[in-house]
Amino acid sequence: MAPLAWFWRRALTALGQPAPFGAAIRAFYVSQLGKYVPGKASVVLIRTERLLTSTRASEVGGGSARVVAASVFYETLTHMAVGALLAAALTALVAQGELATRLGWIGLSVALAAVCLTPTLPPVFGWLLAKVGPARPDAADGLTTKLTYGLSGQGTLASAVGWLLGGVSVWLAAVSVGAADWAGLGRLPLWVLAAALPVVAGFVSLLPAGVLVREGLTLGLLAPVLGEGPALATTLAVRVIWVVSEHVRPNGVRRFMSVLPHNADQAVSVVVPVMNEEASLRELHRQLTAVADSEGYDLQVIFVDDGSTDATWRIIQQLADADAAVQGIRFRRNFGKAAALRAGFATATAPIVVTMDGDLQDDPAEVPKLLARLDPDSPDGGYDVASGWKRLRKDPWHKRWPSLVFNAMVSRLTKVKLHDHNCGLKAYRREALEEVQLYGELHRFVPVLCAAQGYRATEVEVNHRAREHGHSKYGVTRILKGLLDLITVKFLTGYGERPQHVLGGVGLLGFGAGGVGLVYLAVRWVVSRTVPGFEPLHLHDTAALYYSLALCLVGSQFLSVGLLGAMITAFLSQDRPHYSIAERRPRSVVMGVDERGSTARTGVGTLDPRARWIVYATLIAAAVGQAAGKIMAVDSVDYRRLEQSRVSQALDRERQRLVAEGVEGEELRTKLADRKEELKGELRLRRPFLSANDRSRWMAIRAIAETGEPYIDPFLEEPTWDTIDMVQHRGRDGELHLYSSKPPLLITLLAGPYWVLTEVTGTTLGESPYLLGRLILLPLNCGALALLLFSSARLIERFGVGDVDRLFAMTVAAFGTQLSAFTPVLNNHLIAAAFSALACDLWVRLLDSDEPLPNLSALAGLAAGFAAANELPALALTACIGLTLLIKRPSETLKRFGAGVALVGIAFFATNYWAHESVRPPYAHRSATDPDDNWYDYEYTAKGVTRDSYWRDRRGIDRGEPSKAVYAFHALVGHHGVLSLTPVWLLSLVGGAMLLASRDPTQRRFAWAALAVTAACLVFYLGLRPQSDRNYGGSTSGFRWLFWLAPVWIASIPVAVAKLQRSRIGMAIAVTLLALSVLSASYPTWNPWTHPWLHELMEKAGFDVLG
C-alpha cells in the first residue's frame, strides 16, 4: 500500500491540496477499513475526513473536502486501471485451466484497448474532476492545478510496484501455508495475476471489500497450479495478511480506534506539566483514573516532563506502558511551563482539555465542576474557558498577598475578572486553545488571551490542598516576571495587530509638540528682527530650540518603530487568526480559510508582493537617508569656518595693536580693512569637497556656468582650488588651457542647475562651496541611488524565489556595495550604475513581454547609452541589450532603442567637441609619438609656481603595476579586490551559474549577458590596459571601475541564497559574506577617497602595497 499512498499524496499536490507526508500516510491507511464496513464509498469519506481533521488547514492548503475526495477517486481509479491492464495481459499469458480459457482472449483484447486509450485518460479525468470539484488556481505556490501525463506516468509506476508487491505477498502467503516453496518466486507473474484480477473484480462488484468475489477468483486462479486444498488455504491466508497489513502499524490498533465513533462529548485530555514530581505522579494518575471511571470520561492523560532531574520520566514511562490512556513527553531541558503546556495542547486529541499541576495541590475531583461550566446544556454552562479559584489557598502568606495584588492588577488591566489567574487547574474547549500561541511565561494568562479572541471565560471555586511532596519551583522573581508578562499581554491583546496606534500616537504627540515649539520660535525670531522694540532672539542660545528638535526626533523615532512594528505584524499575521467564527449555517468548508480566519500560505514566500515592496521601500529610504547624511557631513571639518575664526582672531589682535599706537577713526577702519584682506590670503585653509579628484569636475562646472568657457585655468589661482585630474591642449583662442580630464557630458548637464542656483542664491561655489555643493549633490546622488535601488528591487523581484532570498539581495543592494561610499562626492560611478540598473530593468521587461512597447525601448536605449557615456566599458552592456532585443523585436529595437542610444551618443560627442574641439574624449588623447596629441604630458603655472603634470610622475598606489598577474590578484582578491572587500559577489557567481541552467529564457539571456559583460570588463581592465594605467583607482575604497556592474550582479544573488537557505550552514555563510561587504562599504564613512580597510591592514602588517 505504501506506493499507492505516495502516489495519492502526489495527486493531492497536483490538485492544489498539498498535505504533510505523515498526515497523508495515516489517512490512507486508516481509510482502508472503509472497504470492509460499510463499503467502498466509505474509503473516500474516511480518508477525506481523516486528512482534514488530523492536520491544520494551512498544512493542507486550505482544507477542501471536494478536492481531497477527487484525489482519492483519481488514485483509486488509476490503481484499478493498471491492475485491470495487468490482469488482462497476464490472464492471456500465464493463467491455466477453465478460467484462462474463458478470459484469455477477452483479457488480451481489453489490455490492447487499454493501451490505445491511455493517452486520453488525463484530459478525460481532468474534465471529470473539473465537474466534481475544480482544483484551486494558485499560481503563487508553484503547484500544478491540472492532471498531466507525467503524473499519470508516476501513478502507473506506483500502481505497478504496488501490484508487484501484492504478488509477492500472495507468494509469501502460499509459503506460509506450505502451498509453495521459496523457489516459487519464479512464478511471480502468476502471483501478480492472483493479486490483481481478484481485487479489480471485487472493486467492480461494489461488494464490501469484494467479499467472496476476490476469494472465488483467487481460488480459481491458484487451484490449477497448487491444487484445491493448498489454493483454498492460500486464499484465506492472503485475505488475513492483507487485512492485517492494511490496518496494523506501530501503535496502529490504538490510533485506529481513535477514529472510530465514540462519545466525543465525554472525551477529556488532561495536560500535566511536571518537573521533579516523582513522589506525586502515581497518586495523581490514580485519582484522575478514578474520577474518569466514576464520571464516564474517555480519558487521555499527558504528562510533560519539563527537564526533571529525578525519576519523574521513568515513572511516566511505567504509567504509559501500563495504561494506554497515558502519554508522556520529555523535554531535553527545562523550557518552562508555557512550553510544556503548548506541547501538551499539541498532543491532546479530545475536544475538552484540562490543565493541572502535578504536585497534588490541584484536586482531580474538582474537574467535573469545571467541565460542567463548559457544557452548553448546563444551566450555568456554555463557557469556553473555566478557571479554578483557590479561594482557601493552602500557601504561606508571603505567596498569597503578592498573588492577591497581582490578580487584581491583571483583572483591572485586561478586563477579565478572575480572582485567581495563577491557578493551574483550568478547562478549555479545544477551539479556544488553537487560537492561543504560548511562549515565555504567558501560561498564567491563557484565559486572558482566549478572552481577547472573544471566548467566554468563567471561574469555579476549587479545593486547594497543601503540598505533600517536594517544594515549590517558583521564587520571588515570579512576581517581577509576571508584571513584565502582564505588560506584554496588555500590549498583545490591545495593540498586537495595530502597534502603530500606541507607538504612533506617542510619536505624533512628541513630533507635534516639537513642531509647535519650532513654529513658536520661528515666529519669535521673525518678530524680534522685524518689529522695533524687541530684543533680537538668538536661536542657538535658546534651550527651547534643542528641546523642540529633540521632541521632533524622538517623535519620528516612535513613528518609525511603530511603522516597523506594523510591517512585522503584517508579515507574521498571515498565518494567525484575524477573527474567530463561533458557528456557520450551513456548515461548510471554505477553500483557503479556516474557522479562525487564518489564510493558507501560498508559494515559496509568505509575504504578499505589496508587503515585500514596503520592505524594499524601507531599505531604499534608509540607504538614501544614510547617503544624505554623508552629504551633509562633508564639512564635518569645516575649513571655511575655521579660516574665518582664525582671521577674526588675528584681526582682533591687530585692532588692539593699532588702538594702542593711537590709531583711530577712519584711519583705523581703513587699515583694518586692508589687513583683513591680507589675512584672508595668509590664513585660508578650506578644501572644498574632499579631494583633488572632485575639484576637477567642480571647477569645470564653475567654468561653464561662470565664464562660458570649459577651461579651468582661472580657478586654479584661487587658494585650495587645485586638482590633479587635468589635461592640457590648445583652445579655440589658440592658447594652451587646462581642462578637466573627465568627459564633459555630465559636467555640462550640471552646469545649468548650478547657474540657476548662483542666480537664486547670489553666491558661487568659490564663496559658498558647501551650500551650493549640497544643493547639487543631494538631488543628484540621492536620486541616482534611489533609481539604482528601485531598479535593482524590480530585478530582484523578477529573479527571486522566495522572501528570504529577495530581502537578502535587497539588503546587499542597499548596504553591501561600495557604491554607497561614493554618494558624498561628484563622480560618474554611481550615475553609471544607476542607469545600468534602469537599463537592465527595462531590458528584462521587454524580454518578458510580447506586446509592442516602443516607449520602453526608447527609454532603455537612453539609459543604456547614458551608462556607457559615464563608464566606457558599459558599452558592452549596451551591445548585449541591443543584440538580444534585436532578435526579439527587431523593428522596435532599431527605431526606438537605437534612437535612444544614438541621442545620448550625439550629446556625448557634441559636448566633447564643444569643450575640446575633438570628438574623442580626453582619455583618448594619449599618443606616445605625437606630443600635440598627448594631453596628459605637460607643465603649467599656477599661483606663480610652475608644476609638472601629475601624470608624468604618478606616486604611491597610482603608480602603474608592472605585473599583470599581481595587478589582477589585488584587483580581484587583494587589497583593492572586488571579491575580498565585497565577498557577497561570490553569491553572484553561484547564482549566475544557476541562472544559466534556468528554464526561464529571460533568466538565461540575462545570465549570459552578465557573464559576457563581466568577462569583457575584466579583460579590458586587467589585460588590455597599458602598464601606466594599471593602478587601483588611487586612494579609493575599492576597484571603482567595476562598481557600475553592481546591479547586474545583484540580480543573480536571490537564486543562490534560495539554495543556501535550505541549511543553517549555508545561510550562515551568506550572512557572513554580507557582513564583510557591509563593513567594506561603510569603512570610508563620508570620504570614499581613502584606502580600503584591507589595504590599511596589509600595510600595517608590513606588506608592500604600493603605499
PDB file of C-alpha atoms in Angstrom, residues 794-897:
ATOM      1  CA  ARG A 794      12.475  45.177  -9.669  1.00  0.00           C
ATOM      2  CA  LEU A 795      15.200  42.820 -10.919  1.00  0.00           C
ATOM      3  CA  ILE A 796      15.306  41.069  -7.543  1.00  0.00           C
ATOM      4  CA  GLU A 797      11.538  40.657  -7.559  1.00  0.00           C
ATOM      5  CA  ARG A 798      11.714  39.194 -11.068  1.00  0.00           C
ATOM      6  CA  PHE A 799      14.563  36.742 -10.433  1.00  0.00           C
ATOM      7  CA  GLY A 800      13.890  35.927  -6.768  1.00  0.00           C
ATOM      8  CA  VAL A 801      12.417  32.680  -5.494  1.00  0.00           C
ATOM      9  CA  GLY A 802      11.086  33.486  -2.012  1.00  0.00           C
ATOM     10  CA  ASP A 803      11.034  36.188   0.625  1.00  0.00           C
ATOM     11  CA  VAL A 804      14.348  35.485   2.331  1.00  0.00           C
ATOM     12  CA  ASP A 805      16.447  35.492  -0.828  1.00  0.00           C
ATOM     13  CA  ARG A 806      14.749  38.610  -2.199  1.00  0.00           C
ATOM     14  CA  LEU A 807      15.126  40.610   1.004  1.00  0.00           C
ATOM     15  CA  PHE A 808      18.719  39.410   1.391  1.00  0.00           C
ATOM     16  CA  ALA A 809      19.578  40.617  -2.120  1.00  0.00           C
ATOM     17  CA  MET A 810      17.843  43.944  -1.475  1.00  0.00           C
ATOM     18  CA  THR A 811      19.903  44.383   1.690  1.00  0.00           C
ATOM     19  CA  VAL A 812      23.022  43.786  -0.376  1.00  0.00           C
ATOM     20  CA  ALA A 813      21.895  46.444  -2.850  1.00  0.00           C
ATOM     21  CA  ALA A 814      21.159  48.970  -0.106  1.00  0.00           C
ATOM     22  CA  PHE A 815      24.159  48.475   2.171  1.00  0.00           C
ATOM     23  CA  GLY A 816      26.550  45.886   0.755  1.00  0.00           C
ATOM     24  CA  THR A 817      28.009  47.593  -2.317  1.00  0.00           C
ATOM     25  CA  GLN A 818      30.735  50.209  -2.332  1.00  0.00           C
ATOM     26  CA  LEU A 819      28.623  52.492  -4.490  1.00  0.00           C
ATOM     27  CA  SER A 820      27.082  53.917  -1.321  1.00  0.00           C
ATOM     28  CA  ALA A 821      30.533  55.217  -0.335  1.00  0.00           C
ATOM     29  CA  PHE A 822      30.540  57.496  -3.396  1.00  0.00           C
ATOM     30  CA  THR A 823      27.320  59.339  -2.567  1.00  0.00           C
ATOM     31  CA  PRO A 824      29.066  62.329  -0.847  1.00  0.00           C
ATOM     32  CA  VAL A 825      31.179  63.158  -3.908  1.00  0.00           C
ATOM     33  CA  LEU A 826      30.653  64.210  -7.501  1.00  0.00           C
ATOM     34  CA  ASN A 827      31.509  61.115  -9.555  1.00  0.00           C
ATOM     35  CA  ASN A 828      30.471  59.100 -12.585  1.00  0.00           C
ATOM     36  CA  HIS A 829      30.443  55.643 -10.965  1.00  0.00           C
ATOM     37  CA  LEU A 830      27.156  55.991  -9.107  1.00  0.00           C
ATOM     38  CA  ILE A 831      25.464  57.623 -12.110  1.00  0.00           C
ATOM     39  CA  ALA A 832      26.633  54.833 -14.431  1.00  0.00           C
ATOM     40  CA  ALA A 833      25.418  52.134 -12.008  1.00  0.00           C
ATOM     41  CA  ALA A 834      22.005  53.785 -11.623  1.00  0.00           C
ATOM     42  CA  PHE A 835      21.390  53.938 -15.352  1.00  0.00           C
ATOM     43  CA  SER A 836      22.780  50.435 -15.849  1.00  0.00           C
ATOM     44  CA  ALA A 837      20.200  49.194 -13.335  1.00  0.00           C
ATOM     45  CA  LEU A 838      17.436  51.087 -15.117  1.00  0.00           C
ATOM     46  CA  ALA A 839      18.551  49.716 -18.490  1.00  0.00           C
ATOM     47  CA  CYS A 840      18.602  46.139 -17.148  1.00  0.00           C
ATOM     48  CA  ASP A 841      15.170  46.519 -15.590  1.00  0.00           C
ATOM     49  CA  LEU A 842      13.676  47.809 -18.826  1.00  0.00           C
ATOM     50  CA  TRP A 843      15.544  45.158 -20.794  1.00  0.00           C
ATOM     51  CA  VAL A 844      14.049  42.331 -18.706  1.00  0.00           C
ATOM     52  CA  ARG A 845      10.570  43.816 -19.044  1.00  0.00           C
ATOM     53  CA  LEU A 846      10.992  43.961 -22.811  1.00  0.00           C
ATOM     54  CA  LEU A 847      12.195  40.350 -22.934  1.00  0.00           C
ATOM     55  CA  ASP A 848       9.254  39.163 -20.822  1.00  0.00           C
ATOM     56  CA  SER A 849       6.599  40.876 -22.915  1.00  0.00           C
ATOM     57  CA  ASP A 850       5.347  40.071 -26.398  1.00  0.00           C
ATOM     58  CA  GLU A 851       3.469  43.364 -26.637  1.00  0.00           C
ATOM     59  CA  PRO A 852       4.888  46.303 -28.612  1.00  0.00           C
ATOM     60  CA  LEU A 853       6.493  48.672 -26.103  1.00  0.00           C
ATOM     61  CA  PRO A 854       8.118  51.437 -28.140  1.00  0.00           C
ATOM     62  CA  ASN A 855       8.389  53.922 -25.272  1.00  0.00           C
ATOM     63  CA  LEU A 856      10.113  51.395 -23.008  1.00  0.00           C
ATOM     64  CA  SER A 857      12.503  50.510 -25.814  1.00  0.00           C
ATOM     65  CA  ALA A 858      13.410  54.160 -26.296  1.00  0.00           C
ATOM     66  CA  LEU A 859      13.881  54.653 -22.546  1.00  0.00           C
ATOM     67  CA  ALA A 860      16.057  51.531 -22.374  1.00  0.00           C
ATOM     68  CA  GLY A 861      18.229  52.959 -25.157  1.00  0.00           C
ATOM     69  CA  LEU A 862      18.608  56.265 -23.345  1.00  0.00           C
ATOM     70  CA  ALA A 863      19.500  54.537 -20.056  1.00  0.00           C
ATOM     71  CA  ALA A 864      21.998  52.136 -21.618  1.00  0.00           C
ATOM     72  CA  GLY A 865      23.559  54.915 -23.653  1.00  0.00           C
ATOM     73  CA  PHE A 866      23.905  57.241 -20.667  1.00  0.00           C
ATOM     74  CA  ALA A 867      25.514  54.448 -18.619  1.00  0.00           C
ATOM     75  CA  ALA A 868      28.068  53.958 -21.401  1.00  0.00           C
ATOM     76  CA  ALA A 869      28.649  57.717 -21.607  1.00  0.00           C
ATOM     77  CA  ASN A 870      29.716  57.699 -17.966  1.00  0.00           C
ATOM     78  CA  GLU A 871      31.604  54.383 -17.951  1.00  0.00           C
ATOM     79  CA  LEU A 872      33.081  53.383 -21.311  1.00  0.00           C
ATOM     80  CA  PRO A 873      33.030  49.584 -20.631  1.00  0.00           C
ATOM     81  CA  ALA A 874      29.252  49.839 -20.193  1.00  0.00           C
ATOM     82  CA  LEU A 875      29.194  49.811 -23.991  1.00  0.00           C
ATOM     83  CA  ALA A 876      29.400  46.037 -23.626  1.00  0.00           C
ATOM     84  CA  LEU A 877      26.127  46.028 -21.680  1.00  0.00           C
ATOM     85  CA  THR A 878      24.529  48.342 -24.237  1.00  0.00           C
ATOM     86  CA  ALA A 879      25.608  45.992 -27.025  1.00  0.00           C
ATOM     87  CA  CYS A 880      24.227  42.900 -25.231  1.00  0.00           C
ATOM     88  CA  ILE A 881      20.896  44.587 -24.593  1.00  0.00           C
ATOM     89  CA  GLY A 882      20.671  45.773 -28.181  1.00  0.00           C
ATOM     90  CA  LEU A 883      21.520  42.384 -29.697  1.00  0.00           C
ATOM     91  CA  THR A 884      19.031  40.407 -27.581  1.00  0.00           C
ATOM     92  CA  LEU A 885      16.271  42.925 -28.228  1.00  0.00           C
ATOM     93  CA  LEU A 886      17.099  42.982 -31.927  1.00  0.00           C
ATOM     94  CA  ILE A 887      16.378  39.258 -32.096  1.00  0.00           C
ATOM     95  CA  LYS A 888      13.081  39.507 -30.194  1.00  0.00           C
ATOM     96  CA  ARG A 889      11.702  42.799 -31.556  1.00  0.00           C
ATOM     97  CA  PRO A 890      13.896  43.931 -34.500  1.00  0.00           C
ATOM     98  CA  SER A 891      11.894  46.866 -35.841  1.00  0.00           C
ATOM     99  CA  GLU A 892      11.211  48.414 -32.460  1.00  0.00           C
ATOM    100  CA  THR A 893      14.843  47.984 -31.406  1.00  0.00           C
ATOM    101  CA  LEU A 894      16.221  49.697 -34.495  1.00  0.00           C
ATOM    102  CA  LYS A 895      13.768  52.566 -34.391  1.00  0.00           C
ATOM    103  CA  ARG A 896      13.410  53.198 -30.658  1.00  0.00           C
ATOM    104  CA  PHE A 897      16.251  51.568 -28.719  1.00  0.00           C
TER     105      PHE A 897
END
